[in-house]
Coordinates of C-alpha atoms in Angstrom, one line a residue:
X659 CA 25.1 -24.7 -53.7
X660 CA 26.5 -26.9 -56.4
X661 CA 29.4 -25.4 -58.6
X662 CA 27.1 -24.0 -61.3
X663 CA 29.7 -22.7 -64.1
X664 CA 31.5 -26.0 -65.2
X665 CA 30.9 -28.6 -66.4
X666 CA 28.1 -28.0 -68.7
X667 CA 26.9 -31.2 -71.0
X668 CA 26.9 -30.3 -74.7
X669 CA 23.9 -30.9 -76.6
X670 CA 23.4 -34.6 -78.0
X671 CA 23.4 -34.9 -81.1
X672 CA 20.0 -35.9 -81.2
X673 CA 18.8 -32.9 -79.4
X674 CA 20.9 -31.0 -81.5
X675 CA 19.0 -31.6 -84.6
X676 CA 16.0 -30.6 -82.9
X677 CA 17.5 -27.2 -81.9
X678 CA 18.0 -26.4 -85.6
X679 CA 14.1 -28.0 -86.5
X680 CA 12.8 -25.6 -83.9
X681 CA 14.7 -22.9 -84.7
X682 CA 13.5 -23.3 -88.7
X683 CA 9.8 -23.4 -87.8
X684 CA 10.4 -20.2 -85.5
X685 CA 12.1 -18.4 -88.0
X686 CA 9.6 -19.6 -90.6
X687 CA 7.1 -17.8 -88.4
X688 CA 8.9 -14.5 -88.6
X689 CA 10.3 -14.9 -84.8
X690 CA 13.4 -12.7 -84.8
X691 CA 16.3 -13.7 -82.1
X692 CA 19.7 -13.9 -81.1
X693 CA 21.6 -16.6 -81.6
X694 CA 20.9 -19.1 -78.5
X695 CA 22.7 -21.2 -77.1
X696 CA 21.3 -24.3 -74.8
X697 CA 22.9 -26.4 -72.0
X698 CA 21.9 -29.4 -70.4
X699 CA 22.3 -29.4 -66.5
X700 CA 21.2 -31.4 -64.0
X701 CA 18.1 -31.0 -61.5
X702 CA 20.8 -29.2 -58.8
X703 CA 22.8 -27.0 -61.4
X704 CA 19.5 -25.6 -63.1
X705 CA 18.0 -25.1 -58.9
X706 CA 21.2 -23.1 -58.4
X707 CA 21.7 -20.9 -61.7
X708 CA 17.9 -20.3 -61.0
X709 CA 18.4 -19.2 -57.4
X710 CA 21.7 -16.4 -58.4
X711 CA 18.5 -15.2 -61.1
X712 CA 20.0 -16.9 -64.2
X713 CA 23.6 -16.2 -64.1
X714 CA 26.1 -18.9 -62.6
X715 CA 29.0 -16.4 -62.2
X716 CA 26.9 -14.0 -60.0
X717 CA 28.5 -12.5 -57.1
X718 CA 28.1 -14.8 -53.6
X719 CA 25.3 -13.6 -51.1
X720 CA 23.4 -15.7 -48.7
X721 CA 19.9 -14.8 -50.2
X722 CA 21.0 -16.6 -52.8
X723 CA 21.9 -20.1 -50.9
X724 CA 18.1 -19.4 -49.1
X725 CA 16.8 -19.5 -52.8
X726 CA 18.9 -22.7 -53.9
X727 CA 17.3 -24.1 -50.8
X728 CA 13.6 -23.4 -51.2
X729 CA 13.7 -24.5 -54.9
X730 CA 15.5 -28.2 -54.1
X731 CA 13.1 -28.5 -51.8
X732 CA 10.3 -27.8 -54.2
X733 CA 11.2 -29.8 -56.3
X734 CA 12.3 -32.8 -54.6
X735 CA 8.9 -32.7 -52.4
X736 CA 7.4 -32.7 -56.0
X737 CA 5.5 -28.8 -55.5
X738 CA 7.0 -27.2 -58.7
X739 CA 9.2 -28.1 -60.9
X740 CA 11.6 -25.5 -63.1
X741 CA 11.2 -26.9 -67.0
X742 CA 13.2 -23.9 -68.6
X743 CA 15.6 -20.9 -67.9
X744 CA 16.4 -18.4 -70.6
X745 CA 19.0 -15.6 -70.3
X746 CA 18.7 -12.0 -71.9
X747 CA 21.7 -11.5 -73.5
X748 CA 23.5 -11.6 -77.1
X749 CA 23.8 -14.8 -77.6
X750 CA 20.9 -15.8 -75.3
X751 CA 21.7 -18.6 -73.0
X752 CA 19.0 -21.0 -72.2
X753 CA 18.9 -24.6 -69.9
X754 CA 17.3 -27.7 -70.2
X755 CA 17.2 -30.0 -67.6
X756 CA 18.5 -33.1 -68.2
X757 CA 16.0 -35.5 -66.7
X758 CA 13.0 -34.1 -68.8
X759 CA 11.4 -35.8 -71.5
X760 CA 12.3 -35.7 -75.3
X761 CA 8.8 -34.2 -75.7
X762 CA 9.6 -32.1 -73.3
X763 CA 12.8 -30.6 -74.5
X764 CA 11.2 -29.9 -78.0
X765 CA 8.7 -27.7 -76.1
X766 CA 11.0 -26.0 -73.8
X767 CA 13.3 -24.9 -77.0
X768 CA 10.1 -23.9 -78.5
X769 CA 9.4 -21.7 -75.3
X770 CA 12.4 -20.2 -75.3
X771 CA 12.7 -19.5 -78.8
X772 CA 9.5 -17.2 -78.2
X773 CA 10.9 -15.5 -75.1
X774 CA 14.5 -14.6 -77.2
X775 CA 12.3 -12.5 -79.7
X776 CA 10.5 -10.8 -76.9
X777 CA 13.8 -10.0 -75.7
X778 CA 15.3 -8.8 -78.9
X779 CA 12.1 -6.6 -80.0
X780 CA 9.8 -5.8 -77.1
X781 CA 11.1 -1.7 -76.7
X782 CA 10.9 -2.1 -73.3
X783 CA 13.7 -4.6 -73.2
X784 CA 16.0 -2.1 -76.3
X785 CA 17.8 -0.5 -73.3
X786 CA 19.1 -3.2 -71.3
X787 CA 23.0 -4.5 -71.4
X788 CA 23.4 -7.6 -74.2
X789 CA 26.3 -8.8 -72.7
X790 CA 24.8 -8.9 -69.2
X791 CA 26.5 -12.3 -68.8
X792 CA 30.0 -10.6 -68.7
X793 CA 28.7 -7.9 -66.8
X794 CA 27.2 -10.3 -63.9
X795 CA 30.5 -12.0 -64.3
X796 CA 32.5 -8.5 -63.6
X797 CA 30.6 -7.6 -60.5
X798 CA 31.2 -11.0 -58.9
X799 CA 34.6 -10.7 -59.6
X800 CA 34.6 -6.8 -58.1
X801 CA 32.4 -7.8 -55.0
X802 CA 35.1 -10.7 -54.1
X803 CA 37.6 -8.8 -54.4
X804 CA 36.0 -6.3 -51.8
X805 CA 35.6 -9.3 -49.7
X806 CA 38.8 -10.3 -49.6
X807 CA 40.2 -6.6 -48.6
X808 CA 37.2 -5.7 -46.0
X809 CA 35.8 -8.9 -44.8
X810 CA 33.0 -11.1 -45.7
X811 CA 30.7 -9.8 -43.0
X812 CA 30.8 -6.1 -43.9
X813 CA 30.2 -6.7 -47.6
X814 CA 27.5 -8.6 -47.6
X815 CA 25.6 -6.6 -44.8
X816 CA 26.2 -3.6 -46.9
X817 CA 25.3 -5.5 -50.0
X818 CA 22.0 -6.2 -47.9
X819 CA 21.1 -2.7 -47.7
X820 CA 21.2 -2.1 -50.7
X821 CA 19.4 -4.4 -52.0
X822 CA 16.5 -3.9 -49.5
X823 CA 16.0 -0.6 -51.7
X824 CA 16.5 -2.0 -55.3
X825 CA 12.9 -1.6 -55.9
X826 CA 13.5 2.2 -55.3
X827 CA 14.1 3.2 -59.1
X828 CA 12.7 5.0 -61.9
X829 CA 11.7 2.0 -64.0
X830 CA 10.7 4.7 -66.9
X831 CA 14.2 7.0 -66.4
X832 CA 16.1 4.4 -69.7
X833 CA 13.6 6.1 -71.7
X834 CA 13.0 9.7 -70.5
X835 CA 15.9 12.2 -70.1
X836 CA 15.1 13.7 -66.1
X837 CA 17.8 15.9 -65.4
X838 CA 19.5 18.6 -68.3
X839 CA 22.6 17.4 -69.6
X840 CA 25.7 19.3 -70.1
X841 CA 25.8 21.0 -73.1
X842 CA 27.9 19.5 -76.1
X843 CA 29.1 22.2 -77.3
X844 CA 30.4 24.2 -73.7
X845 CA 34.2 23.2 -74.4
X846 CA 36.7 24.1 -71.2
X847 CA 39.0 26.7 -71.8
X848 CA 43.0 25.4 -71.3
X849 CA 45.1 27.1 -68.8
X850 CA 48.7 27.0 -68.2
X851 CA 48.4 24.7 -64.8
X852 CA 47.1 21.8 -67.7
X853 CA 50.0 20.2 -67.0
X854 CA 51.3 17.3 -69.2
X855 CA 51.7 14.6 -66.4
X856 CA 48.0 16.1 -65.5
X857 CA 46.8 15.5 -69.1
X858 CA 48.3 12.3 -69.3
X859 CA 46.8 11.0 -66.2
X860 CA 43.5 12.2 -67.9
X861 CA 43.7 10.0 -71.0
X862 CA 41.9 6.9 -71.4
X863 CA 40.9 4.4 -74.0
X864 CA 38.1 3.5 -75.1
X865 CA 36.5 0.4 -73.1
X866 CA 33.6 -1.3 -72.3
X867 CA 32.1 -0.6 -68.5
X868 CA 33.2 -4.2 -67.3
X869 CA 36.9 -3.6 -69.4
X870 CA 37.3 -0.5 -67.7
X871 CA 39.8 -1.7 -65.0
X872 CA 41.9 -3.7 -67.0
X873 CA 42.2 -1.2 -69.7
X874 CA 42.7 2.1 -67.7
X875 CA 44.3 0.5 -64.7
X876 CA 44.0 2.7 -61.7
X877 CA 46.8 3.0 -59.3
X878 CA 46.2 1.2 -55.6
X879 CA 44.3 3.5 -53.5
X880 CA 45.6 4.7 -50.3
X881 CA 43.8 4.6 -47.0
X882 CA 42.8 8.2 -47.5
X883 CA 41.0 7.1 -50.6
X884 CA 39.1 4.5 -48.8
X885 CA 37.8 7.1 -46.4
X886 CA 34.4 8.0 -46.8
X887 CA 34.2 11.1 -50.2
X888 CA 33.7 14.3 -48.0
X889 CA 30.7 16.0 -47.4
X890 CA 28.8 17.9 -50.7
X891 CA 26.0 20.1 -50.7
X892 CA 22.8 18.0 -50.9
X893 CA 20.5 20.3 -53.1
X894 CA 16.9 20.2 -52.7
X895 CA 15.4 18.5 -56.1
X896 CA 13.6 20.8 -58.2
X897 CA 10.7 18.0 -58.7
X898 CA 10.7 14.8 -56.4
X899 CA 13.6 12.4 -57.5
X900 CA 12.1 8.8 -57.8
X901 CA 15.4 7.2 -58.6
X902 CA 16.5 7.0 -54.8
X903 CA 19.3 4.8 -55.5
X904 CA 21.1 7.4 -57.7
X905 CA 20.4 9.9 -55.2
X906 CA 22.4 8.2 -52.9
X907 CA 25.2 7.3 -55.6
X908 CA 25.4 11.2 -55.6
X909 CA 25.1 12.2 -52.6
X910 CA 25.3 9.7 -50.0
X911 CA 28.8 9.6 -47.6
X912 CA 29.7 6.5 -48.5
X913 CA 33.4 4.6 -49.3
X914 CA 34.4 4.0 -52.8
X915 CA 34.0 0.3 -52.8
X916 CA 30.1 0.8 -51.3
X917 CA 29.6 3.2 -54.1
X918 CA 30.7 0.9 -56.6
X919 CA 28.6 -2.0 -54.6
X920 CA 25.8 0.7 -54.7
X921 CA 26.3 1.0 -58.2
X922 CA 26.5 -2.3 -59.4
X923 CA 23.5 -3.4 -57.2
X924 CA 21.5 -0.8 -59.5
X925 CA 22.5 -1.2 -62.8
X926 CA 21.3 -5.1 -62.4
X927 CA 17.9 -4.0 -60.9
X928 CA 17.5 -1.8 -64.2
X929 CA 18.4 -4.9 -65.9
X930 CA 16.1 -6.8 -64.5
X931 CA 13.0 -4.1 -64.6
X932 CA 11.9 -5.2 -68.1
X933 CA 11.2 -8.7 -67.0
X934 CA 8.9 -7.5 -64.3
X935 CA 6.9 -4.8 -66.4
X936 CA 6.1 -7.5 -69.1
X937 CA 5.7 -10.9 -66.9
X938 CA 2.6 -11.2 -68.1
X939 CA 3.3 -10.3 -72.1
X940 CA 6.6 -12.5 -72.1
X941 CA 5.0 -15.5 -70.8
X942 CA 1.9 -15.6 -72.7
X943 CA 4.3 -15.0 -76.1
X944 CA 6.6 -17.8 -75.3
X945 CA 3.7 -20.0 -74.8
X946 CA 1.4 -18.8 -77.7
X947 CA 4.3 -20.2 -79.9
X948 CA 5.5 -23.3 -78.0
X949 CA 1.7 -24.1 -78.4
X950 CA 1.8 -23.1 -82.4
X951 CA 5.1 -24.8 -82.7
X952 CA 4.6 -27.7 -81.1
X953 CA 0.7 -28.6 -82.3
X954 CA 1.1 -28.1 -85.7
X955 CA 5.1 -29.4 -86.1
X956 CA 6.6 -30.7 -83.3
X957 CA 4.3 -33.6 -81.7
X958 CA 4.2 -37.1 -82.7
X959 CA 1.2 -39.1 -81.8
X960 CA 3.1 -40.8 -78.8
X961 CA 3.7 -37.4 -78.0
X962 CA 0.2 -35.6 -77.0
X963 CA -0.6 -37.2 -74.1
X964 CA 2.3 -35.9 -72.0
X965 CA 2.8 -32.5 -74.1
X966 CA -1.6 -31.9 -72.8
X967 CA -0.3 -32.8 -69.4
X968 CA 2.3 -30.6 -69.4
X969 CA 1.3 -27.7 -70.8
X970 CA -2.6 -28.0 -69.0
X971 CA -0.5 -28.0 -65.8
X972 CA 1.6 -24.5 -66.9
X973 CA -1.7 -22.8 -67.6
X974 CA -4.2 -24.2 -64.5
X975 CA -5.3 -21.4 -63.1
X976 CA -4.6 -20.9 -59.4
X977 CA -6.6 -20.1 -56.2
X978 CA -4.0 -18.3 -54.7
X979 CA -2.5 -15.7 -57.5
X980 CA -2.6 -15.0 -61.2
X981 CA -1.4 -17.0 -64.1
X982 CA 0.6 -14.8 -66.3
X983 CA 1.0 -17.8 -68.9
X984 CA -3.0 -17.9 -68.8
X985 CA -3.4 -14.3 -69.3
X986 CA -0.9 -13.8 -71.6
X987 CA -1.8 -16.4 -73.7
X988 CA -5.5 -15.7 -74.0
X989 CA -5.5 -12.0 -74.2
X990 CA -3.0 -12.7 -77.5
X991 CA -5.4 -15.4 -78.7
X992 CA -8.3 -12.9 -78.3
X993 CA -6.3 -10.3 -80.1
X994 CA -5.5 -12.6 -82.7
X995 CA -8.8 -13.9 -83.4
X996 CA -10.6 -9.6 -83.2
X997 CA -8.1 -8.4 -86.2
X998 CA -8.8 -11.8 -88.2
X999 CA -12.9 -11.0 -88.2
X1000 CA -12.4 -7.1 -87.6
X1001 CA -13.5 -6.7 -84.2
X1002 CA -12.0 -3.2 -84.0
X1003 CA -12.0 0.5 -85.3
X1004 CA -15.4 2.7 -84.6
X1005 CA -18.1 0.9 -86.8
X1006 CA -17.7 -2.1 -84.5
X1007 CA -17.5 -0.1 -81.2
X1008 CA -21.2 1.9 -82.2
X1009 CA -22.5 -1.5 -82.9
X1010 CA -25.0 -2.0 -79.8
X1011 CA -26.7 -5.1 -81.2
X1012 CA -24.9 -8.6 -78.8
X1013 CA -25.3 -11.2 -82.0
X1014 CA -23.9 -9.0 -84.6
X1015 CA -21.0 -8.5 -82.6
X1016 CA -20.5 -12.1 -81.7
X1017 CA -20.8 -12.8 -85.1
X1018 CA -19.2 -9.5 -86.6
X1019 CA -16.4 -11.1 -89.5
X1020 CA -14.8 -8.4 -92.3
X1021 CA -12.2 -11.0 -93.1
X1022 CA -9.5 -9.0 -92.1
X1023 CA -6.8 -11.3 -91.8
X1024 CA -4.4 -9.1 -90.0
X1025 CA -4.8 -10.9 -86.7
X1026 CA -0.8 -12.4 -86.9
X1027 CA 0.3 -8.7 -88.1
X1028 CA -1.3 -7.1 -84.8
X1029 CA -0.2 -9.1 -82.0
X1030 CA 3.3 -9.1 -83.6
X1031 CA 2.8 -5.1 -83.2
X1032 CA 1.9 -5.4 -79.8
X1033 CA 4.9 -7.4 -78.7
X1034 CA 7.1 -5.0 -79.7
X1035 CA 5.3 -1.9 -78.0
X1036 CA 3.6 -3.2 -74.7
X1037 CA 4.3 -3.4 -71.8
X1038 CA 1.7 -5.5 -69.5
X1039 CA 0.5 -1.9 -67.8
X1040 CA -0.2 -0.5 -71.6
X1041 CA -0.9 -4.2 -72.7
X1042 CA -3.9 -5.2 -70.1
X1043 CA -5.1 -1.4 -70.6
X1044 CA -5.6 -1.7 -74.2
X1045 CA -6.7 -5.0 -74.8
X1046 CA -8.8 -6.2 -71.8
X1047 CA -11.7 -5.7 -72.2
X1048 CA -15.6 -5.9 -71.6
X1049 CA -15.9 -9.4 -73.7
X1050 CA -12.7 -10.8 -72.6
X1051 CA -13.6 -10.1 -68.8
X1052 CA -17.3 -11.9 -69.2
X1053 CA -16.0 -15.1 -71.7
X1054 CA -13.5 -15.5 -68.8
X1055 CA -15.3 -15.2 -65.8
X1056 CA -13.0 -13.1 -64.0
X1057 CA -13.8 -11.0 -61.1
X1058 CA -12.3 -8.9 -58.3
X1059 CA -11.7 -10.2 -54.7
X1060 CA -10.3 -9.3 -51.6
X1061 CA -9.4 -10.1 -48.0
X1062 CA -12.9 -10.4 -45.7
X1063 CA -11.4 -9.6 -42.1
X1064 CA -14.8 -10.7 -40.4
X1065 CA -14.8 -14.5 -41.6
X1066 CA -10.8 -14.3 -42.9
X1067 CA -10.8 -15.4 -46.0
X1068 CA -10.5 -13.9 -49.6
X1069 CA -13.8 -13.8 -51.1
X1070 CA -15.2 -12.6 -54.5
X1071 CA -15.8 -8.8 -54.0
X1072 CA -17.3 -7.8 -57.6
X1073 CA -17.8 -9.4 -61.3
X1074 CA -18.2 -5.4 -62.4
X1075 CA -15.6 -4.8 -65.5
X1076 CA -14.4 -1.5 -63.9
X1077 CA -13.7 -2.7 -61.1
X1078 CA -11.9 -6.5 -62.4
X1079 CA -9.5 -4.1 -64.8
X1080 CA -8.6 -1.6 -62.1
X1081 CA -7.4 -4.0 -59.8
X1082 CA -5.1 -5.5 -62.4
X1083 CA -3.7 -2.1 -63.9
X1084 CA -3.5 -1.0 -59.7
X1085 CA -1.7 -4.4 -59.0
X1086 CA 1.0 -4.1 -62.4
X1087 CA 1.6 0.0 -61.7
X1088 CA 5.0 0.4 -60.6
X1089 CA 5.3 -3.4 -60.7
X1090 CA 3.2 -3.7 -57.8
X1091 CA 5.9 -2.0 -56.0
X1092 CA 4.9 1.8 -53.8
X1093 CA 6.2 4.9 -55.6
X1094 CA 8.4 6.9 -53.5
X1095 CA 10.5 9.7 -54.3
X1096 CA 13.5 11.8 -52.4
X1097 CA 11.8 15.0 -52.0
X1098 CA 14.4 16.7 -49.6
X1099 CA 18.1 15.7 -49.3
X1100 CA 18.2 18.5 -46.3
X1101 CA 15.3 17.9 -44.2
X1102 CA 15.2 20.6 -41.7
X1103 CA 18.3 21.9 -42.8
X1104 CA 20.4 19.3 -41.1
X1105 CA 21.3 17.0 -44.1
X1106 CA 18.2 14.4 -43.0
X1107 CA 17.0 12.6 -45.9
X1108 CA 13.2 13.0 -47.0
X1109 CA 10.8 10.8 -48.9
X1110 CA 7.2 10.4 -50.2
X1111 CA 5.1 8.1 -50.4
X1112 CA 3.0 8.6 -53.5
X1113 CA -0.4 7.3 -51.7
X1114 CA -2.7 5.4 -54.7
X1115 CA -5.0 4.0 -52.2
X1116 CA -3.0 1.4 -50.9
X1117 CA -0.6 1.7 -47.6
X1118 CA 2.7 0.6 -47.1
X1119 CA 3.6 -2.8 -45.2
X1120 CA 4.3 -1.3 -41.6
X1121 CA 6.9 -3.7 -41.0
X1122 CA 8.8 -3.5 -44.4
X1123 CA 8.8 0.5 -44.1
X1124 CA 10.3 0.4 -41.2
X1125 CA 13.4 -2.3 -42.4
X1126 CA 13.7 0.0 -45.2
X1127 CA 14.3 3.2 -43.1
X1128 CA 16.8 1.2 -41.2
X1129 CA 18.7 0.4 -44.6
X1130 CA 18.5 3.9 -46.0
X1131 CA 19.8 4.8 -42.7
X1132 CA 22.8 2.7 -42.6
X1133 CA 23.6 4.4 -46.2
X1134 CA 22.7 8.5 -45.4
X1135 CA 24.6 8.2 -42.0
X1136 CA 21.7 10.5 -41.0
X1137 CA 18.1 10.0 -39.8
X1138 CA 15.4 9.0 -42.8
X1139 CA 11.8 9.8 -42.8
X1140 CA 8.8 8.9 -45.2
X1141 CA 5.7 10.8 -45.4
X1142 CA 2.6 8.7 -46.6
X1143 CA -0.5 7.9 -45.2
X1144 CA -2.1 5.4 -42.7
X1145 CA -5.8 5.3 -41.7
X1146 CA -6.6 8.0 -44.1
X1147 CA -4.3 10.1 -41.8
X1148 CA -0.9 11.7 -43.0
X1149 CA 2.1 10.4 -41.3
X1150 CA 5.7 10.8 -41.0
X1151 CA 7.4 7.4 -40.5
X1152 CA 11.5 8.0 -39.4
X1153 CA 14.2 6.7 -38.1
X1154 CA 17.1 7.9 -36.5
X1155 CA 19.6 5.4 -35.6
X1156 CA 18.1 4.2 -32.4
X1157 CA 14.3 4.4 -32.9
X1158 CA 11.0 4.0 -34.8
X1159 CA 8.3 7.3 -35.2
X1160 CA 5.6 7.4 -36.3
X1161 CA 4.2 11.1 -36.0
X1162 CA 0.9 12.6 -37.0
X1163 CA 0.9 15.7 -39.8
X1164 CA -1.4 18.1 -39.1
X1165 CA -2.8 18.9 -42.8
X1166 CA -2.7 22.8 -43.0

């Protein structure tokens, strides 16, 4: 991959002054954001910051070379093409590439503009780390440094397994306090062995997480401390532990440099869990005002034709997948337009007549108020729960479809509501992703680790289960099993070192 980190161009002056006219109408428009800063970069920079997930100084790792790949290709085969990049973080960081169009960059700035309040107020985004671009920037550092002592080879295939399993955390644990913490006022009683040196070897300043070494510089560890930590008791959880990866951080035999791998590996996926719980919100915010930006202050008339283009190509809707621009944006348009005529509250739900409700209007007005309210509460679970609805599903046509295994190909299954809305809160639960949970850190009392599989009608890929058993394996040191179920039949996948199973439970 190109060098990523230098060499960034300034903004010209001319693009400059557009920054601060975007900026003006956003804030006009009651958009609240960090300060943002953009960059211009070329076709190959913005493929490769894109690649390491937005952040140049990443640490290195091969998936992210496969990445750079697949997206130059993309692009230079002309199938897709990456118009903007926006970082969350305090400042926000945000890329334009340099080959675009002036129209172009007025509309990406507008974009992103939109997508830096969603950061900075959507509650689901409140607990993630502002300066995540020092942070990324500290774990690179950390993981080379590991490289350098163990070897390349044993880093990264470590660094493999545990990202294999990044998907295995509680995505709601920022917000919910799971386990009893120590209580604040139990203060440890001082005894004579206290002993100064001991005390002093105790104190520490105050410093941010990715400070923390420089500050409180730790001595050089001995061989001894490199040694796996000894054995602890693994206690059984008192309720099923969804957060696997801090399971392991706890009780898994690992080195100290894994755990601080293992750890670093997590806190990014908890960085990065907001932007897959509100894909759909984010995206249609950012382009419901790059569209109001742009249509009513930023286009000249020698700038509609390609700004249609453009924007008519972001929101095509796809035979293959959904368009979270699409849905976004229509679902807050609908929104918008219900609290403006007062298309809400329990008058208009007992109304059974079809014209009067297509022609219900109170004159609310308070369509701009709600939809700001629903940025900064929603998620896409709680957003397409509350807002899609009966109306929205017919104006739109949607419907449900699925794989037909007798001609092999996906056909339309159903137009019926119900079933159109439980596919897309089934398909956003989780992120998509299977729920599992450590239910045993002592299988059979001889410290094998235990999971479920939270079955929701859906069964797991056969051939990714079994990769992740491998993984989890290669960080318990002892055999790993899964319970879930396959042809309506309850299972016990495991492996244990040398072998797949695949064992029937008998249901008592």
């Amino acid at each position: 991959m190109p060098i990523t980190h230098r060499s960034f161009a300034n903004l010209p002056e001319e693009l400059a002054e557009v920054q601060i006219e975007i900026e003006q109408h956003a804030l006009d428009y009651g958009l609240d954001f960090f300060p943002t800063i953009f960059e211009l970069v070329n076709v190959d920079q913005l493929n490769a910051i894109a690649a390491m997930g937005g952040f140049p100084t990443r640490y290195p790792h091969w998936r992210f070379g496969m990445e750079y790949e697949r997206l130059s290709k993309g692009y230079h085969y002309g199938l897709q093409k990456i118009y903007e990049l926006v970082i969350n973080n305090d400042p926000c960081y945000a890329y334009l590439l340099s080959s675009n169009m002036y129209a172009d960059h007025k509309l990406v700035m507008a974009h992103v503009y939109g997508h830096c309040d969603f950061f900075k107020c959507n509650q689901w985004f409140s607990k993630t780390d502002r300066k995540m671009i020092d942070q990324m920037a500290n774990h690179g550092n950390r993981i080379r440094r590991y490289m350098n002592r163990f070897g390349v080879e044993e880093v990264e295939n470590f660094i493999d397994a545990c990202l294999s399993i990044e998907d295995l955390i509680d995505i709601h644990s920022p917000f919910i306090q799971r386990s009893r913490a120590e209580d604040r006022y139990k203060f440890h009683a001082h005894t004579d062995e206290d002993s100064p040196r001991e005390a002093a070897q105790s104190f520490r300043l105050p410093a941010k997480g990715y400070m923390d070494n420089f500050i409180n510089p730790r001595k050089k560890p001995s061989d001894a401390e490199e040694a796996p930590r000894p054995a602890r008791a693994i206690p059984v959880p008192e309720e099923p532990t969804k957060d696997v990866m801090q399971f392991l951080l706890n009780y898994a035999p690992l080195r100290p440099w894994q755990l601080d791998v293992l750890s670093m590996i997590r806190d990014e996926a908890y960085y990065f869990a907001p932007q897959g719980q509100t894909k759909i919100m984010n995206e249609g915010w950012a382009t419901y005002w790059h569209s109001t930006i742009m249509t009513r202050h930023g286009l000249t008339a020698a700038e509609v034709i390609n700004y249609a283009d453009h924007t008519s190509g972001t929101l095509a809707s796809s035979p293959t997948r959904l368009n979270p621009y699409k849905l976004g944006l229509e679902l807050l348009r609908d929104i918008e337009d219900r609290w403006n005529r007062g298309c809400f509250g329990q008058e208009y739900d007992d109304c059974d007549d079809f014209y009067e409700r297509q022609n219900w209007n109170t004159d609310v007005g308070r369509g701009r108020e709600k939809i700001f309210e629903v940025r900064r509460i929603h998620n896409d679970l709680t957003f397409i729960d509350e807002f899609f609805t009966l109306d929205f599903c017919r104006r739109y046509k949607m419907f449900q479809f699925g794989y037909n295994e007798t001609t092999e190909y996906y056909e339309i299954e159903s137009r019926e509501f119900p079933k159109v809305k439980q596919q897309l809160l089934s398909s956003l639960t989780n992120m998509g992703r299977p729920e599992i949970f450590v239910t045993d850190g002592n299988y059979k009392n001889r410290g094998e680790l235990l999971l479920t599989h939270r079955h929701q009608g859906i069964e797991l890929k056969m051939d990714y289960a079994r990769d992740t058993l491998t993984n989890l394996f290669t960080l318990w040191k002892r055999p790993v099993h899964v319970q879930t179920i396959l042809d309506d039949q309850e299972v016990m996948l495991s492996w244990n070192g040398t072998h797949h199973e695949c064992v029937k439970l008998e249901i008592n």
